[in-house]
CSV table of C-alpha atoms in Angstrom, one decimal:
chain,number,residue,atom,x,y,z
A,10,MET,CA,-7.7,-4.9,-19.8
A,11,THR,CA,-4.6,-6.9,-19.2
A,12,GLU,CA,-3.2,-7.6,-15.7
A,13,HIS,CA,-0.3,-5.4,-14.5
A,14,PRO,CA,3.0,-7.3,-14.4
A,15,ARG,CA,3.3,-6.7,-10.7
A,16,ALA,CA,0.6,-9.4,-10.2
A,17,ARG,CA,3.3,-11.9,-11.4
A,18,LEU,CA,5.8,-10.9,-8.7
A,19,ASP,CA,6.6,-13.6,-6.2
A,20,ASP,CA,6.0,-12.2,-2.7
A,21,VAL,CA,8.5,-14.5,-1.1
A,22,ILE,CA,11.3,-13.7,-3.6
A,23,HIS,CA,10.5,-10.0,-3.8
A,24,ALA,CA,12.1,-9.0,-0.5
A,25,PRO,CA,15.6,-7.6,-1.4
A,26,VAL,CA,17.7,-10.0,0.7
A,27,ARG,CA,15.7,-13.0,-0.5
A,28,PHE,CA,15.9,-11.8,-4.1
A,29,SER,CA,19.7,-11.5,-3.7
A,30,ILE,CA,19.9,-15.0,-2.3
A,31,VAL,CA,17.8,-16.5,-5.1
A,32,ALA,CA,19.7,-14.5,-7.7
A,33,ALA,CA,23.0,-15.9,-6.4
A,34,LEU,CA,21.7,-19.4,-6.4
A,35,ALA,CA,20.3,-19.0,-9.9
A,36,ALA,CA,23.8,-18.6,-11.2
A,37,VAL,CA,25.0,-22.0,-9.9
A,38,GLU,CA,23.8,-25.5,-9.5
A,39,GLU,CA,24.4,-25.3,-5.7
A,40,ALA,CA,26.4,-23.2,-3.3
A,41,ASP,CA,27.9,-23.5,0.1
A,42,PHE,CA,26.1,-21.5,2.8
A,43,LYS,CA,29.2,-19.5,3.5
A,44,ALA,CA,29.7,-18.6,-0.1
A,45,VAL,CA,26.1,-17.3,-0.3
A,46,ARG,CA,26.5,-15.4,2.9
A,47,ASP,CA,29.6,-13.7,1.6
A,48,THR,CA,28.1,-13.0,-1.8
A,49,VAL,CA,24.9,-11.4,-0.3
A,50,GLU,CA,26.9,-9.7,2.4
A,51,ILE,CA,24.7,-10.7,5.4
A,52,THR,CA,25.3,-12.5,8.7
A,53,ASP,CA,24.9,-16.2,9.2
A,54,SER,CA,21.7,-15.7,11.3
A,55,ALA,CA,20.2,-13.4,8.7
A,56,LEU,CA,20.9,-15.9,5.9
A,57,SER,CA,19.5,-18.8,8.0
A,58,LYS,CA,16.3,-16.9,8.6
A,59,GLN,CA,15.8,-15.9,4.9
A,60,VAL,CA,16.8,-19.4,3.7
A,61,ALA,CA,14.2,-20.9,6.1
A,62,THR,CA,11.5,-18.7,4.5
A,63,LEU,CA,12.6,-19.7,1.0
A,64,GLU,CA,12.7,-23.4,1.9
A,65,LYS,CA,9.2,-23.2,3.4
A,66,ALA,CA,8.0,-21.7,0.1
A,67,GLY,CA,9.6,-24.6,-1.8
A,68,HIS,CA,12.1,-22.4,-3.5
A,69,VAL,CA,15.3,-23.6,-1.9
A,70,ASP,CA,16.6,-27.0,-0.9
A,71,VAL,CA,19.0,-27.2,2.1
A,72,ARG,CA,21.3,-30.2,2.4
A,73,LYS,CA,23.5,-30.8,5.4
A,74,THR,CA,26.8,-32.7,4.8
A,75,TRP,CA,30.1,-33.1,6.4
A,76,ALA,CA,33.5,-31.9,5.1
A,77,GLY,CA,35.8,-34.0,7.2
A,78,ARG,CA,34.7,-33.2,10.8
A,79,ARG,CA,33.1,-29.9,9.9
A,80,PRO,CA,29.4,-29.6,9.1
A,81,ARG,CA,28.6,-28.1,5.8
A,82,THR,CA,25.3,-26.6,4.5
A,83,VAL,CA,24.7,-26.7,0.8
A,84,LEU,CA,21.9,-24.6,-0.8
A,85,ARG,CA,20.3,-25.0,-4.2
A,86,LEU,CA,17.2,-23.7,-6.0
A,87,THR,CA,14.5,-26.2,-6.5
A,88,SER,CA,13.1,-26.5,-10.0
A,89,GLY,CA,10.1,-24.6,-8.8
A,90,GLY,CA,12.3,-22.0,-7.2
A,91,ARG,CA,14.2,-21.5,-10.4
A,92,SER,CA,11.0,-21.1,-12.4
A,93,ALA,CA,9.6,-18.7,-9.8
A,94,PHE,CA,12.7,-16.6,-10.1
A,95,GLU,CA,12.6,-16.5,-13.9
A,96,ARG,CA,8.9,-15.4,-13.7
A,97,HIS,CA,9.7,-12.8,-11.1
A,98,VAL,CA,12.6,-11.4,-13.2
A,99,ALA,CA,10.4,-11.3,-16.3
A,100,ALA,CA,7.7,-9.4,-14.4
A,101,LEU,CA,10.4,-6.9,-13.2
A,102,ARG,CA,11.6,-6.4,-16.7
A,103,ASP,CA,8.0,-5.8,-17.9
A,104,ILE,CA,7.5,-3.3,-15.2
A,105,ALA,CA,10.8,-1.6,-15.9
A,106,GLU,CA,9.9,-1.3,-19.6
A,107,GLY,CA,6.8,0.6,-18.5
A,108,ALA,CA,4.6,-0.3,-21.4
A,109,VAL,CA,1.7,2.1,-21.2
A,110,PRO,CA,-0.9,2.3,-23.9
A,111,SER,CA,-0.7,5.6,-25.8
A,112,ALA,CA,-3.6,8.1,-25.6
A,113,GLY,CA,-5.1,6.8,-28.8
A,114,GLU,CA,-5.2,3.1,-27.6
A,115,GLY,CA,-7.4,1.3,-25.1
């Protein structure tokens, strides 16, 4: 018996807001905190909390810089985070395809 694809889902990425954040970051090399906030349509505090969880899991790298006199936070997926996202999406696709053995199989 093969393992159900849900076993390959990443528990950290699976939460809808974190999935949205990681998906947004997967589309770019890096992104400004404010751009991600606006894309995902959440508050600064909600994004900070979710990014901290993703950073702790090793999925997201957070870099603080300055733009003139203003602080700037830049987010990017780590290579491990990008791989985890790709595995997670592949597992979701497998689940969505619903491959179930026919009555004559198995």
